[in-house]
Amino acid sequence: MQAYNLPLTLLRRTSPRCRQCCPQSRRLPQPESRSFSLSSTRHFSNTSVKAAIAAPEIDFSKPDLPPLKRQHARVVPASPSYFTGKPEFTDNLLTLQSLLRKYQTLPTLTPSQAPRVAWRTLAQYRLQVGEPVRASKYHRIIEVLQRLNLIHPSLMPEDLAQAMQSYKRDINPYANVAKPGNIDEDGRAVGVGRRKASSAKVYLVEGEGEVLVNGKSLTSAFPRIHDRESALWALKATGRIDKYNVWALVQGGGLTGQAESITLGLAKALLVHEPLLKPALRRGEFNVTVLFHHGDSGGNADFHNLQLVVSPGILGEWRGKSPGT
């Protein structure tokens, strides 16, 4: 009875709520939060957005602040040739050309007097720069290097010598000096020659032009005329065919290889006797007198002499042709 005398508001507060009858009882209080929807898939909280937008305040009154660094909008290449197809090659060529313009007034030597240098091959240069450089492009670098090499060695600047050193081979074959030959007590000079599978050891001594090959005469050792002429080509080219005696020991290979190995050994032995004959041996040519016969229908004959300069290969081919040709 006492419960009925209470106010209606108190009855509502004290009475238990039924979830089925009162729909408001099913709503639970949610924690208060604010979110900003920038897109359909991203949701940032208020604190994260504030941290992304706002930056900490800088106090310029502090003297220990680090200086601000200026940064470019994009990375600047170290070389101006970066955007070319072959930057390393372009840099090398431009560097050598600038050195040539800088030192082109220095005294130079003739090509025959300049020191011989073995430059890197195209394959070696490609491995060095890591670029597929063409032969014509690399030839431009070699031309500049050869011009720089003509500068007098006593006046060669240090920076130029260092720049040229990177293009030289690790081992210079021209720096190898051949061991000088000697003439023994019997007046003999020895020369060794090799050709294909043949090797020959030639003894040369002053005489009347006698030739022995493995104890045989030249005709017995080499039936072909071309092989005989190839074996004595060094004496024919210098006009010493009747001033030296030749004794050769040859082995291996065929007759042509043996004859050409005697050619090399004989030339080396001849240079021991007469070192000044080297230019003539390099040319490898000598004069040949050819007699031409010309006859008319009346039976009158006329002979003409003609001087020819012939090399060993041409002479061998010419002797193998028929008289009509």
JSON list of N, CA, C and O in Angstrom, two decimals, residues 6 22 27 49 89 121 129 158 199 201 205 228-229 255 259 314:
[
{"chain": "A", "resi": 6, "resn": "LEU", "atom": "N", "xyz": [3.86, 6.57, -3.63]},
{"chain": "A", "resi": 6, "resn": "LEU", "atom": "CA", "xyz": [5.08, 7.21, -4.11]},
{"chain": "A", "resi": 6, "resn": "LEU", "atom": "C", "xyz": [4.82, 7.93, -5.43]},
{"chain": "A", "resi": 6, "resn": "LEU", "atom": "O", "xyz": [3.91, 7.55, -6.18]},
{"chain": "A", "resi": 22, "resn": "CYS", "atom": "N", "xyz": [11.13, -2.14, -23.05]},
{"chain": "A", "resi": 22, "resn": "CYS", "atom": "CA", "xyz": [11.69, -0.79, -23.19]},
{"chain": "A", "resi": 22, "resn": "CYS", "atom": "C", "xyz": [12.85, -0.82, -24.17]},
{"chain": "A", "resi": 22, "resn": "CYS", "atom": "O", "xyz": [13.92, -1.39, -23.87]},
{"chain": "A", "resi": 27, "resn": "ARG", "atom": "N", "xyz": [20.02, 0.33, -25.60]},
{"chain": "A", "resi": 27, "resn": "ARG", "atom": "CA", "xyz": [21.07, 1.22, -26.05]},
{"chain": "A", "resi": 27, "resn": "ARG", "atom": "C", "xyz": [22.07, 1.46, -24.94]},
{"chain": "A", "resi": 27, "resn": "ARG", "atom": "O", "xyz": [21.72, 2.04, -23.92]},
{"chain": "A", "resi": 49, "resn": "VAL", "atom": "N", "xyz": [45.61, 13.08, -36.75]},
{"chain": "A", "resi": 49, "resn": "VAL", "atom": "CA", "xyz": [45.53, 14.17, -37.73]},
{"chain": "A", "resi": 49, "resn": "VAL", "atom": "C", "xyz": [46.26, 15.40, -37.22]},
{"chain": "A", "resi": 49, "resn": "VAL", "atom": "O", "xyz": [46.97, 16.08, -37.94]},
{"chain": "A", "resi": 89, "resn": "PHE", "atom": "N", "xyz": [82.81, 6.49, -71.23]},
{"chain": "A", "resi": 89, "resn": "PHE", "atom": "CA", "xyz": [83.58, 6.75, -72.45]},
{"chain": "A", "resi": 89, "resn": "PHE", "atom": "C", "xyz": [83.59, 8.24, -72.78]},
{"chain": "A", "resi": 89, "resn": "PHE", "atom": "O", "xyz": [84.63, 8.80, -73.14]},
{"chain": "A", "resi": 121, "resn": "THR", "atom": "N", "xyz": [93.53, -3.07, -75.38]},
{"chain": "A", "resi": 121, "resn": "THR", "atom": "CA", "xyz": [92.69, -3.49, -76.49]},
{"chain": "A", "resi": 121, "resn": "THR", "atom": "C", "xyz": [91.24, -3.06, -76.25]},
{"chain": "A", "resi": 121, "resn": "THR", "atom": "O", "xyz": [90.87, -2.61, -75.15]},
{"chain": "A", "resi": 129, "resn": "VAL", "atom": "N", "xyz": [85.52, 0.00, -68.39]},
{"chain": "A", "resi": 129, "resn": "VAL", "atom": "CA", "xyz": [84.45, 0.98, -68.21]},
{"chain": "A", "resi": 129, "resn": "VAL", "atom": "C", "xyz": [83.08, 0.33, -68.05]},
{"chain": "A", "resi": 129, "resn": "VAL", "atom": "O", "xyz": [82.14, 0.98, -67.58]},
{"chain": "A", "resi": 158, "resn": "GLU", "atom": "N", "xyz": [103.12, 15.80, -65.08]},
{"chain": "A", "resi": 158, "resn": "GLU", "atom": "CA", "xyz": [102.79, 14.69, -64.21]},
{"chain": "A", "resi": 158, "resn": "GLU", "atom": "C", "xyz": [101.33, 14.28, -64.35]},
{"chain": "A", "resi": 158, "resn": "GLU", "atom": "O", "xyz": [101.02, 13.09, -64.38]},
{"chain": "A", "resi": 199, "resn": "SER", "atom": "N", "xyz": [110.65, -26.34, -86.15]},
{"chain": "A", "resi": 199, "resn": "SER", "atom": "CA", "xyz": [111.64, -25.50, -85.46]},
{"chain": "A", "resi": 199, "resn": "SER", "atom": "C", "xyz": [113.00, -25.76, -86.10]},
{"chain": "A", "resi": 199, "resn": "SER", "atom": "O", "xyz": [113.33, -26.89, -86.47]},
{"chain": "A", "resi": 201, "resn": "LYS", "atom": "N", "xyz": [117.29, -24.52, -86.09]},
{"chain": "A", "resi": 201, "resn": "LYS", "atom": "CA", "xyz": [118.45, -23.86, -85.49]},
{"chain": "A", "resi": 201, "resn": "LYS", "atom": "C", "xyz": [119.48, -23.67, -86.60]},
{"chain": "A", "resi": 201, "resn": "LYS", "atom": "O", "xyz": [119.97, -24.64, -87.18]},
{"chain": "A", "resi": 205, "resn": "VAL", "atom": "N", "xyz": [127.94, -18.49, -90.94]},
{"chain": "A", "resi": 205, "resn": "VAL", "atom": "CA", "xyz": [129.36, -18.14, -90.88]},
{"chain": "A", "resi": 205, "resn": "VAL", "atom": "C", "xyz": [129.76, -17.57, -92.24]},
{"chain": "A", "resi": 205, "resn": "VAL", "atom": "O", "xyz": [129.16, -17.91, -93.27]},
{"chain": "A", "resi": 228, "resn": "ARG", "atom": "N", "xyz": [112.86, -23.61, -101.38]},
{"chain": "A", "resi": 228, "resn": "ARG", "atom": "CA", "xyz": [114.28, -23.25, -101.36]},
{"chain": "A", "resi": 228, "resn": "ARG", "atom": "C", "xyz": [114.47, -21.73, -101.32]},
{"chain": "A", "resi": 228, "resn": "ARG", "atom": "O", "xyz": [115.33, -21.21, -100.62]},
{"chain": "A", "resi": 229, "resn": "GLU", "atom": "N", "xyz": [113.65, -21.02, -102.07]},
{"chain": "A", "resi": 229, "resn": "GLU", "atom": "CA", "xyz": [113.76, -19.57, -102.07]},
{"chain": "A", "resi": 229, "resn": "GLU", "atom": "C", "xyz": [113.30, -18.98, -100.73]},
{"chain": "A", "resi": 229, "resn": "GLU", "atom": "O", "xyz": [113.85, -17.99, -100.26]},
{"chain": "A", "resi": 255, "resn": "LEU", "atom": "N", "xyz": [107.43, -29.71, -95.16]},
{"chain": "A", "resi": 255, "resn": "LEU", "atom": "CA", "xyz": [108.54, -29.05, -95.85]},
{"chain": "A", "resi": 255, "resn": "LEU", "atom": "C", "xyz": [108.38, -27.54, -95.89]},
{"chain": "A", "resi": 255, "resn": "LEU", "atom": "O", "xyz": [109.34, -26.80, -95.70]},
{"chain": "A", "resi": 259, "resn": "ALA", "atom": "N", "xyz": [110.95, -24.89, -94.16]},
{"chain": "A", "resi": 259, "resn": "ALA", "atom": "CA", "xyz": [111.62, -23.84, -94.92]},
{"chain": "A", "resi": 259, "resn": "ALA", "atom": "C", "xyz": [111.39, -22.46, -94.31]},
{"chain": "A", "resi": 259, "resn": "ALA", "atom": "O", "xyz": [112.31, -21.64, -94.21]},
{"chain": "A", "resi": 314, "resn": "ILE", "atom": "N", "xyz": [104.67, -13.41, -103.70]},
{"chain": "A", "resi": 314, "resn": "ILE", "atom": "CA", "xyz": [104.41, -13.12, -105.12]},
{"chain": "A", "resi": 314, "resn": "ILE", "atom": "C", "xyz": [105.34, -13.91, -106.03]},
{"chain": "A", "resi": 314, "resn": "ILE", "atom": "O", "xyz": [104.93, -14.45, -107.05]}
]
